[in-house]
């Protein structure tokens, strides 16, 4: 099933529980605007290649479009539409004044030099510049993008506009107007939700955890869980993972050290200074096997569509905590629900990232600099409130947490839609440019 179709099935399911205007439902079932551009990639060798770039401005009922930019070979319009849709829902769940958006470039940045990556980002920014801006559309980091790339984007956009425009993008470096706490925000936000869940369910710690994905989201989440007494028994990245079933769990600080030397987790089975500790570990594990481990909490934190109709029946975790966007396809979600596995949906679990992106945008717009304590305090408040609201609907209506989150979001969107009905801007639904 295509990823955007899977997302729309989730919408359809939740929409049955509330009385929604047919036109409203139709309007939010498709992006307001899609942008496809051809981006030149000037190679160090002097030649030029071309690749495709995308931006989906999914919905702006709650505010400027907001969502990450992904650099990955699998990026296409279907994927960014689904991701933009989830951003719309997520921003409504966590109640930040942003709409949904997402974008990316079809490229593997690992095959580019630093200079090539910078030129590519700047060319992409030139193509997007007429359609983004602090009040229009505010990108952020996602898979394979980071603060450095966001800094280039901000710098190029400001040059084009002829004035500094820090709030055009979030997830920037601290020196360049980024917010303290943004880098850890998705992981920390997830942790605040998880702690509330553990409290609600009266679960006894230590709880065992397996995490797929060890990038910004996965590694920060792993570190916070490790520091708070959770037992990390398996970790994986794109090349596979490492597993430890002696009950002790990984020391994430050592794993991080080792990964820095080796580049990938699978290389950390037994290496260098961490060799003695690593020796205790059972060894390597495939991404597929990791998903099927008998753990308390399974955390997909890499890409979408990893829990499918095929493997859902083999999932043994008691809780699936979705730190990636869209890791569970629609049919798989139904199977997990039937098996009594509690799924904490992406639109709640990983919404800490966009929450602190909102704080960064707000600081830039108001020329403020918040302390880390203030950022984390406000993040905690937002995440716990969203969790309580979703939990209440889950209990009252007897629906899954995903459906409950969608109900909450749809109510907020529909409310705004009535107010905005007569003020809807006229937009050109498709823009395609090249060269
Ligand atoms: P990242 O590029 O920093 O890390 C991605 C990780 O996933 C890497 O460890 C990579 O090796 C691993 N990976 C990639 N392909 C894989 C595969 N096929 N199997 C297993 N592992 C694989 O990206 P990120 O920012 O950590 O994003 C991860 C997920 O979290 C994405 O779904 C993203 O949309 C979502 N997300 C990110 C943020 C954010 O603030 N960065 C916020 C909310 C949600």
Coordinates of C-alpha atoms and ligand atoms in Angstrom, one line a residue:
X1 CA 0.0 0.0 0.0
X2 CA 1.3 3.5 -0.9
X3 CA 2.2 5.5 2.2
X4 CA -0.2 8.4 1.5
X5 CA -3.1 5.8 1.0
X6 CA -2.3 4.3 4.3
X7 CA -2.4 7.8 5.9
X8 CA -5.8 8.5 4.4
X9 CA -7.2 5.2 5.7
X10 CA -6.3 6.4 9.2
X11 CA -8.1 9.6 8.5
X12 CA -11.2 7.8 7.2
X13 CA -11.3 5.6 10.2
X14 CA -11.1 8.5 12.7
X15 CA -13.6 10.6 10.7
X16 CA -16.4 8.0 11.4
X17 CA -16.3 9.0 15.1
X18 CA -17.1 12.7 14.5
X19 CA -19.7 14.6 12.6
X20 CA -17.6 16.4 9.9
X21 CA -18.6 18.5 7.0
X22 CA -18.1 16.5 3.8
X23 CA -16.3 19.3 2.0
X24 CA -14.0 19.8 4.9
X25 CA -13.0 16.2 4.9
X26 CA -12.5 16.3 1.2
X27 CA -10.3 19.4 1.5
X28 CA -8.0 17.9 4.1
X29 CA -7.7 14.6 2.2
X30 CA -5.4 16.3 -0.3
X31 CA -2.6 18.8 -0.2
X32 CA -3.4 22.5 -0.8
X33 CA -0.3 22.8 -2.9
X34 CA 2.4 20.6 -4.3
X35 CA 5.7 21.9 -5.6
X36 CA 8.1 19.8 -7.7
X37 CA 11.4 21.3 -8.9
X38 CA 14.4 20.1 -10.8
X39 CA 17.5 20.8 -8.7
X40 CA 21.0 21.1 -10.3
X41 CA 23.8 19.4 -8.5
X42 CA 27.1 20.9 -9.3
X43 CA 29.7 18.3 -8.8
X44 CA 33.3 19.0 -7.5
X45 CA 34.5 17.6 -10.8
X46 CA 32.8 20.5 -12.6
X47 CA 30.0 18.5 -14.2
X48 CA 26.3 19.1 -13.3
X49 CA 23.7 16.4 -12.5
X50 CA 20.0 17.0 -12.0
X51 CA 17.7 15.6 -9.3
X52 CA 14.2 16.2 -8.1
X53 CA 13.1 18.2 -5.2
X54 CA 9.6 18.4 -3.6
X55 CA 7.6 20.5 -1.2
X56 CA 4.1 19.7 -0.2
X57 CA 2.2 22.5 1.5
X58 CA -0.4 20.3 2.8
X59 CA -2.7 22.4 4.9
X60 CA -2.6 26.0 6.4
X61 CA -5.7 26.1 8.5
X62 CA -3.8 26.4 11.8
X63 CA -0.9 28.6 10.5
X64 CA 2.1 28.6 8.2
X65 CA 3.0 25.3 6.6
X66 CA 5.5 23.5 8.8
X67 CA 7.5 20.3 8.3
X68 CA 10.9 18.8 7.6
X69 CA 13.1 18.4 4.6
X70 CA 14.3 14.9 3.9
X71 CA 17.3 14.0 1.7
X72 CA 16.8 10.4 0.6
X73 CA 16.7 8.3 -2.6
X74 CA 13.1 7.2 -1.8
X75 CA 11.7 10.7 -1.5
X76 CA 8.8 11.3 -3.9
X77 CA 5.5 13.2 -4.0
X78 CA 3.5 10.3 -2.4
X79 CA 5.9 10.1 0.5
X80 CA 6.0 13.9 1.2
X81 CA 2.2 14.1 0.8
X82 CA 1.8 11.5 3.6
X83 CA 4.4 13.2 5.7
X84 CA 2.8 16.6 5.2
X85 CA -0.6 15.2 6.1
X86 CA 0.8 13.8 9.4
X87 CA 2.4 17.2 10.1
X88 CA -1.1 18.7 9.8
X89 CA -2.5 16.2 12.3
X90 CA 0.5 16.4 14.6
X91 CA 0.5 20.2 14.9
X92 CA -3.2 20.1 15.7
X93 CA -2.6 17.3 18.3
X94 CA 0.1 19.2 20.1
X95 CA -1.7 22.5 19.5
X96 CA 1.0 24.6 17.9
X97 CA -0.1 27.3 15.4
X98 CA 1.3 25.7 12.3
X99 CA -0.2 23.9 9.3
X100 CA 1.3 20.8 7.7
X101 CA 4.1 20.6 5.2
X102 CA 7.0 18.4 4.1
X103 CA 9.6 18.2 1.5
X104 CA 12.8 16.8 0.3
X105 CA 15.3 15.9 -2.4
X106 CA 15.7 12.6 -4.1
X107 CA 19.4 12.1 -3.2
X108 CA 21.7 10.1 -1.0
X109 CA 23.7 12.8 0.8
X110 CA 26.3 10.2 1.9
X111 CA 27.5 10.2 -1.7
X112 CA 28.1 13.9 -1.8
X113 CA 31.1 16.0 -0.6
X114 CA 30.4 18.8 1.9
X115 CA 30.6 21.4 -0.9
X116 CA 28.3 19.4 -3.2
X117 CA 25.7 19.1 -0.4
X118 CA 25.9 22.9 0.3
X119 CA 25.5 23.8 -3.4
X120 CA 22.6 21.4 -3.7
X121 CA 20.9 22.9 -0.6
X122 CA 21.4 26.4 -1.9
X123 CA 20.0 25.5 -5.3
X124 CA 16.9 23.9 -3.7
X125 CA 16.4 27.0 -1.6
X126 CA 16.5 29.2 -4.7
X127 CA 13.7 27.1 -6.2
X128 CA 11.6 27.1 -3.0
X129 CA 12.2 30.8 -2.1
X130 CA 9.1 32.3 -3.7
X131 CA 6.9 29.8 -1.8
X132 CA 8.5 29.7 1.7
X133 CA 9.0 32.3 4.4
X134 CA 8.4 32.8 8.2
X135 CA 4.6 33.5 7.6
X136 CA 4.2 31.1 4.7
X137 CA 6.1 27.9 5.1
X138 CA 8.9 27.0 7.6
X139 CA 11.0 23.9 6.8
X140 CA 13.0 22.0 9.4
X141 CA 15.4 19.0 9.6
X142 CA 14.3 15.4 8.9
X143 CA 16.0 12.2 7.7
X144 CA 19.6 12.9 6.6
X145 CA 19.3 16.7 7.1
X146 CA 20.6 18.7 10.1
X147 CA 21.4 22.1 11.6
X148 CA 24.2 22.8 9.1
X149 CA 21.8 22.2 6.2
X150 CA 19.2 24.4 7.8
X151 CA 21.8 27.2 8.3
X152 CA 22.6 27.1 4.5
X153 CA 18.9 27.3 3.7
X154 CA 18.5 30.3 6.0
X155 CA 21.5 32.0 4.6
X156 CA 20.5 31.5 1.0
X157 CA 17.0 32.6 1.6
X158 CA 18.1 35.7 3.5
X159 CA 20.5 36.6 0.6
X160 CA 17.6 36.3 -1.9
X161 CA 15.3 38.4 0.3
X162 CA 18.0 41.0 0.9
X163 CA 17.5 40.9 4.7
X164 CA 18.1 38.5 7.5
X165 CA 15.3 36.0 7.9
X166 CA 16.1 33.6 10.7
X167 CA 12.5 32.4 11.2
X168 CA 12.3 30.9 7.6
X169 CA 13.6 27.6 8.9
X170 CA 13.9 25.9 12.3
X171 CA 16.5 23.3 13.6
X172 CA 19.3 25.8 12.9
X173 CA 22.6 25.7 14.8
X174 CA 22.5 27.6 18.1
X175 CA 25.0 30.2 16.8
X176 CA 22.7 30.9 13.9
X177 CA 19.5 31.5 15.8
X178 CA 18.6 27.9 16.6
X179 CA 16.8 27.1 19.9
X180 CA 18.5 25.5 22.8
X181 CA 17.0 22.0 23.2
X182 CA 15.9 21.6 19.6
X183 CA 18.3 18.8 18.8
X184 CA 17.1 16.6 21.6
X185 CA 13.5 17.8 21.5
X186 CA 11.9 14.9 19.6
X187 CA 13.5 12.4 21.9
X188 CA 12.8 14.4 25.0
X189 CA 9.2 15.0 24.0
X190 CA 8.8 11.3 23.4
X191 CA 10.2 10.6 26.8
X192 CA 7.7 12.9 28.5
X193 CA 4.8 11.0 26.8
X194 CA 6.3 7.6 27.6
X195 CA 6.7 8.5 31.3
X196 CA 3.0 9.6 31.5
X197 CA 2.0 6.3 29.8
X198 CA 4.1 4.2 32.2
X199 CA 2.4 6.1 35.1
X200 CA -1.1 5.5 33.6
X201 CA -0.5 1.8 33.0
X202 CA 1.4 1.4 36.4
X203 CA 4.3 -0.4 34.6
X204 CA 7.2 -1.5 36.7
X205 CA 10.7 -0.3 35.7
X206 CA 13.2 -1.3 34.3
X207 CA 11.4 -1.8 31.1
X208 CA 13.1 -3.4 28.1
X209 CA 13.3 -1.4 24.9
X210 CA 14.4 -2.1 21.2
X211 CA 15.0 0.9 19.0
X212 CA 15.2 0.9 15.2
X213 CA 17.0 4.0 13.9
X214 CA 20.0 5.7 15.6
X215 CA 20.0 9.2 14.0
X216 CA 18.8 12.4 15.6
X217 CA 15.6 10.9 17.0
X218 CA 16.6 7.3 17.8
X219 CA 20.0 8.2 19.4
X220 CA 18.6 11.0 21.5
X221 CA 15.7 9.0 22.7
X222 CA 18.0 6.1 23.5
X223 CA 20.2 8.3 25.6
X224 CA 17.3 9.8 27.6
X225 CA 15.8 6.4 28.2
X226 CA 19.2 5.0 29.3
X227 CA 19.7 7.9 31.7
X228 CA 16.3 7.2 33.2
X229 CA 16.7 3.6 33.9
X230 CA 15.2 1.9 30.8
X231 CA 17.0 -1.2 29.6
X232 CA 18.1 -1.0 25.9
X233 CA 18.4 -4.5 24.6
X234 CA 18.6 -3.8 20.9
X235 CA 19.6 -0.8 18.7
X236 CA 19.8 -0.7 14.9
X237 CA 20.6 1.7 12.1
X238 CA 20.4 1.3 8.3
X239 CA 23.2 -1.4 8.3
X240 CA 21.6 -3.5 11.0
X241 CA 21.9 -3.6 14.7
X242 CA 23.3 -4.9 17.9
X243 CA 21.5 -7.0 20.5
X244 CA 22.0 -7.7 24.2
X245 CA 19.8 -10.2 25.9
X246 CA 21.7 -10.8 29.1
X247 CA 19.3 -8.6 30.7
X248 CA 21.7 -5.8 31.4
X249 CA 21.1 -3.5 28.5
X250 CA 23.4 -1.3 26.5
X251 CA 25.4 1.6 27.9
X252 CA 24.4 4.1 25.3
X253 CA 27.4 6.4 25.9
X254 CA 29.7 3.6 25.1
X255 CA 27.7 2.6 22.0
X256 CA 27.8 6.2 20.8
X257 CA 31.6 6.3 21.3
X258 CA 32.0 3.1 19.3
X259 CA 29.7 4.2 16.5
X260 CA 31.7 7.3 16.1
X261 CA 34.8 5.2 15.4
X262 CA 33.0 2.6 13.3
X263 CA 30.4 4.7 11.5
X264 CA 27.6 2.1 12.0
X265 CA 26.1 0.2 14.9
X266 CA 26.6 -3.2 13.5
X267 CA 30.4 -2.5 13.6
X268 CA 30.1 -2.0 17.4
X269 CA 29.8 -5.6 18.3
X270 CA 33.3 -5.7 19.7
X271 CA 35.6 -2.8 19.0
X272 CA 38.4 -0.7 20.5
X273 CA 37.9 0.8 23.9
X274 CA 34.4 -0.6 24.3
X275 CA 35.5 -4.1 23.4
X276 CA 35.3 -5.6 26.9
X277 CA 31.8 -4.3 27.3
X278 CA 30.7 -5.1 23.8
X279 CA 32.0 -8.7 24.3
X280 CA 29.1 -9.3 26.6
X281 CA 26.7 -8.5 23.9
X282 CA 25.1 -11.2 21.9
X283 CA 26.0 -9.7 18.6
X284 CA 24.5 -8.4 15.5
X285 CA 20.8 -8.4 14.7
X286 CA 18.9 -7.6 11.5
X287 CA 16.4 -4.8 11.4
X288 CA 13.6 -7.3 10.6
X289 CA 14.5 -9.4 13.7
X290 CA 14.7 -6.4 15.9
X291 CA 11.1 -5.6 15.2
X292 CA 10.1 -9.0 16.4
X293 CA 11.9 -9.1 19.8
X294 CA 10.0 -9.9 22.9
X295 CA 10.5 -6.5 24.6
X296 CA 8.3 -4.2 26.7
X297 CA 8.6 -1.3 24.2
X298 CA 9.4 -1.4 20.5
X299 CA 10.5 2.0 19.1
X300 CA 10.6 2.4 15.3
X301 CA 12.6 5.6 14.9
X302 CA 13.8 5.3 11.3
X303 CA 11.5 5.3 8.3
X304 CA 7.8 4.7 7.4
X305 CA 6.2 1.3 6.5
X306 CA 8.3 -1.0 8.6
X307 CA 5.5 -2.7 10.5
X308 CA 3.5 -4.3 7.8
X309 CA 0.7 -6.8 7.3
X310 CA 3.4 -9.4 6.9
X311 CA 5.3 -8.9 10.1
X312 CA 2.6 -7.4 12.4
X313 CA 1.5 -10.9 13.6
X314 CA 5.1 -11.6 14.8
X315 CA 5.4 -8.4 16.9
X316 CA 5.8 -9.4 20.5
X317 CA 6.3 -6.0 22.2
X318 CA 3.7 -4.9 24.6
X319 CA 3.9 -1.3 23.4
X320 CA 4.9 0.1 20.0
X321 CA 6.1 3.7 20.5
X322 CA 6.2 5.4 17.1
X323 CA 9.1 7.9 17.1
X324 CA 9.4 7.7 13.2
X325 CA 6.6 9.1 11.1
X326 CA 4.3 6.5 9.6
X327 CA 6.2 3.3 10.7
X328 CA 3.0 1.2 10.9
X329 CA 0.9 0.6 7.8
X330 CA -2.8 0.8 8.2
X331 CA -3.6 -3.0 8.0
X332 CA -0.7 -3.7 10.4
X333 CA -2.2 -1.2 12.9
X334 CA -5.4 -3.2 12.9
X335 CA -3.5 -6.4 13.6
X336 CA -1.6 -4.8 16.5
X337 CA -4.8 -3.4 17.9
X338 CA -6.5 -6.9 17.8
X339 CA -3.4 -8.4 19.5
X340 CA -3.8 -5.9 22.3
X341 CA -0.5 -4.2 21.6
X342 CA -0.7 -0.6 22.6
X343 CA 0.4 1.7 19.8
X344 CA 1.5 5.2 20.7
X345 CA 1.0 7.0 17.4
X346 CA 3.7 9.1 15.7
X347 CA 1.5 12.2 15.7
X348 CA 1.7 12.3 19.5
X349 CA 5.0 10.4 20.3
X350 CA 7.3 12.4 18.1
X351 CA 5.6 15.8 18.2
X352 CA 8.3 17.2 20.6
X353 CA 10.4 18.1 17.5
X354 CA 7.9 20.4 16.0
X355 CA 6.9 21.8 19.4
X356 CA 10.5 23.1 20.0
X357 CA 10.6 24.2 16.3
X358 CA 7.6 26.4 17.2
X359 CA 9.5 27.7 20.2
X360 CA 12.5 28.5 17.9
X361 CA 10.3 30.2 15.3
X362 CA 8.7 32.2 18.1
X363 CA 12.1 33.3 19.6
X364 CA 13.3 34.3 16.1
X365 CA 10.1 36.3 15.4
X366 CA 10.3 38.1 18.8
X367 CA 14.1 38.4 18.9
X368 CA 14.2 36.4 22.1
X369 CA 16.6 33.7 23.5
X370 CA 15.1 31.3 25.9
X371 CA 17.1 29.2 28.4
X372 CA 17.3 25.4 28.0
X373 CA 15.3 25.1 31.3
X374 CA 12.5 27.3 29.8
X375 CA 12.4 25.4 26.5
X376 CA 12.3 22.0 28.3
X377 CA 9.7 23.1 30.8
X378 CA 7.4 24.4 28.1
X379 CA 8.0 21.2 26.1
X380 CA 7.0 19.0 29.0
X381 CA 3.9 21.1 29.6
X382 CA 2.8 20.8 25.9
X383 CA 3.6 17.0 25.6
X384 CA 1.8 16.1 28.8
X385 CA -1.2 18.1 27.9
X386 CA -1.4 16.5 24.5
X387 CA -1.0 13.1 26.0
X388 CA -3.8 13.7 28.6
X389 CA -6.2 15.0 25.9
X390 CA -5.5 12.0 23.6
X391 CA -5.8 9.5 26.5
X392 CA -9.1 11.0 27.6
X393 CA -10.6 10.5 24.2
X394 CA -9.1 7.0 24.0
X395 CA -10.9 6.0 27.2
X396 CA -14.1 7.9 26.7
X397 CA -14.7 6.6 23.1
X398 CA -13.0 3.2 23.5
X399 CA -10.8 3.9 20.4
X400 CA -7.1 3.3 19.8
X401 CA -4.7 6.1 20.8
X402 CA -4.1 6.8 17.1
X403 CA -7.8 7.3 16.4
X404 CA -8.1 9.4 19.6
X405 CA -5.3 11.6 18.4
X406 CA -6.9 12.1 15.0
X407 CA -10.3 12.9 16.6
X408 CA -8.6 15.6 18.7
X409 CA -6.8 17.0 15.7
X410 CA -9.8 16.9 13.4
X411 CA -11.9 18.7 15.9
X412 CA -9.3 21.5 16.1
X413 CA -9.0 21.7 12.4
X414 CA -12.7 21.6 11.7
X415 CA -13.3 24.4 14.3
X416 CA -10.7 26.6 12.5
X417 CA -12.2 25.7 9.1
X418 CA -15.6 27.1 10.0
X419 CA -14.0 30.4 11.1
X420 CA -11.7 30.5 8.0
X421 CA -14.3 29.3 5.5
X422 CA -14.9 32.7 3.9
X423 CA -11.3 33.8 4.1
X424 CA -9.7 30.9 2.3
X425 CA -6.9 32.2 0.0
X426 CA -7.0 31.4 -3.7
X427 CA -4.0 29.3 -4.5
X428 CA -2.4 27.8 -7.5
X429 CA -2.6 24.1 -6.6
X430 CA 0.4 22.9 -8.6
X431 CA 3.6 24.6 -9.4
X432 CA 6.2 22.8 -11.5
X433 CA 9.5 24.4 -12.4
X434 CA 12.7 23.1 -13.8
X435 CA 16.2 24.0 -14.8
Ligands
LIG1 P1 18.3 10.7 10.8 O1 18.7 10.8 9.4 O2 19.0 11.5 11.8 O3 18.4 9.2 11.3 C1 17.7 8.1 10.6 C2 18.2 6.8 11.2 O4 17.5 5.8 10.6 C3 19.7 6.5 11.0 O5 20.2 5.9 12.1 C4 19.7 5.6 9.8 O6 20.8 4.7 9.8 C5 18.4 4.8 10.1 N1 17.8 4.1 9.0 C6 17.7 4.7 7.7 N2 17.1 3.8 6.9 C7 16.9 2.7 7.7 C8 16.3 1.4 7.4 N3 15.9 1.1 6.2 N4 16.3 0.5 8.4 C9 16.7 0.8 9.6 N5 17.3 2.0 10.0 C10 17.3 2.9 9.0 O7 16.7 11.0 10.8 P2 15.8 11.4 12.1 O8 15.7 12.9 12.1 O9 16.3 10.7 13.3 O10 14.4 10.9 11.7 C11 14.0 9.6 12.0 C12 12.4 9.5 11.9 O11 11.9 10.4 12.8 C13 11.8 9.9 10.6 O12 10.7 9.1 10.4 C14 11.5 11.3 10.8 O13 10.5 11.8 9.9 C15 11.0 11.3 12.2 N6 11.0 12.5 12.9 C16 12.1 13.3 13.0 C17 12.1 14.5 13.7 C18 13.3 15.4 13.9 O14 13.2 16.3 14.6 N7 14.5 15.1 13.3 C19 10.9 14.9 14.3 C20 9.8 14.1 14.2 C21 9.9 12.9 13.5

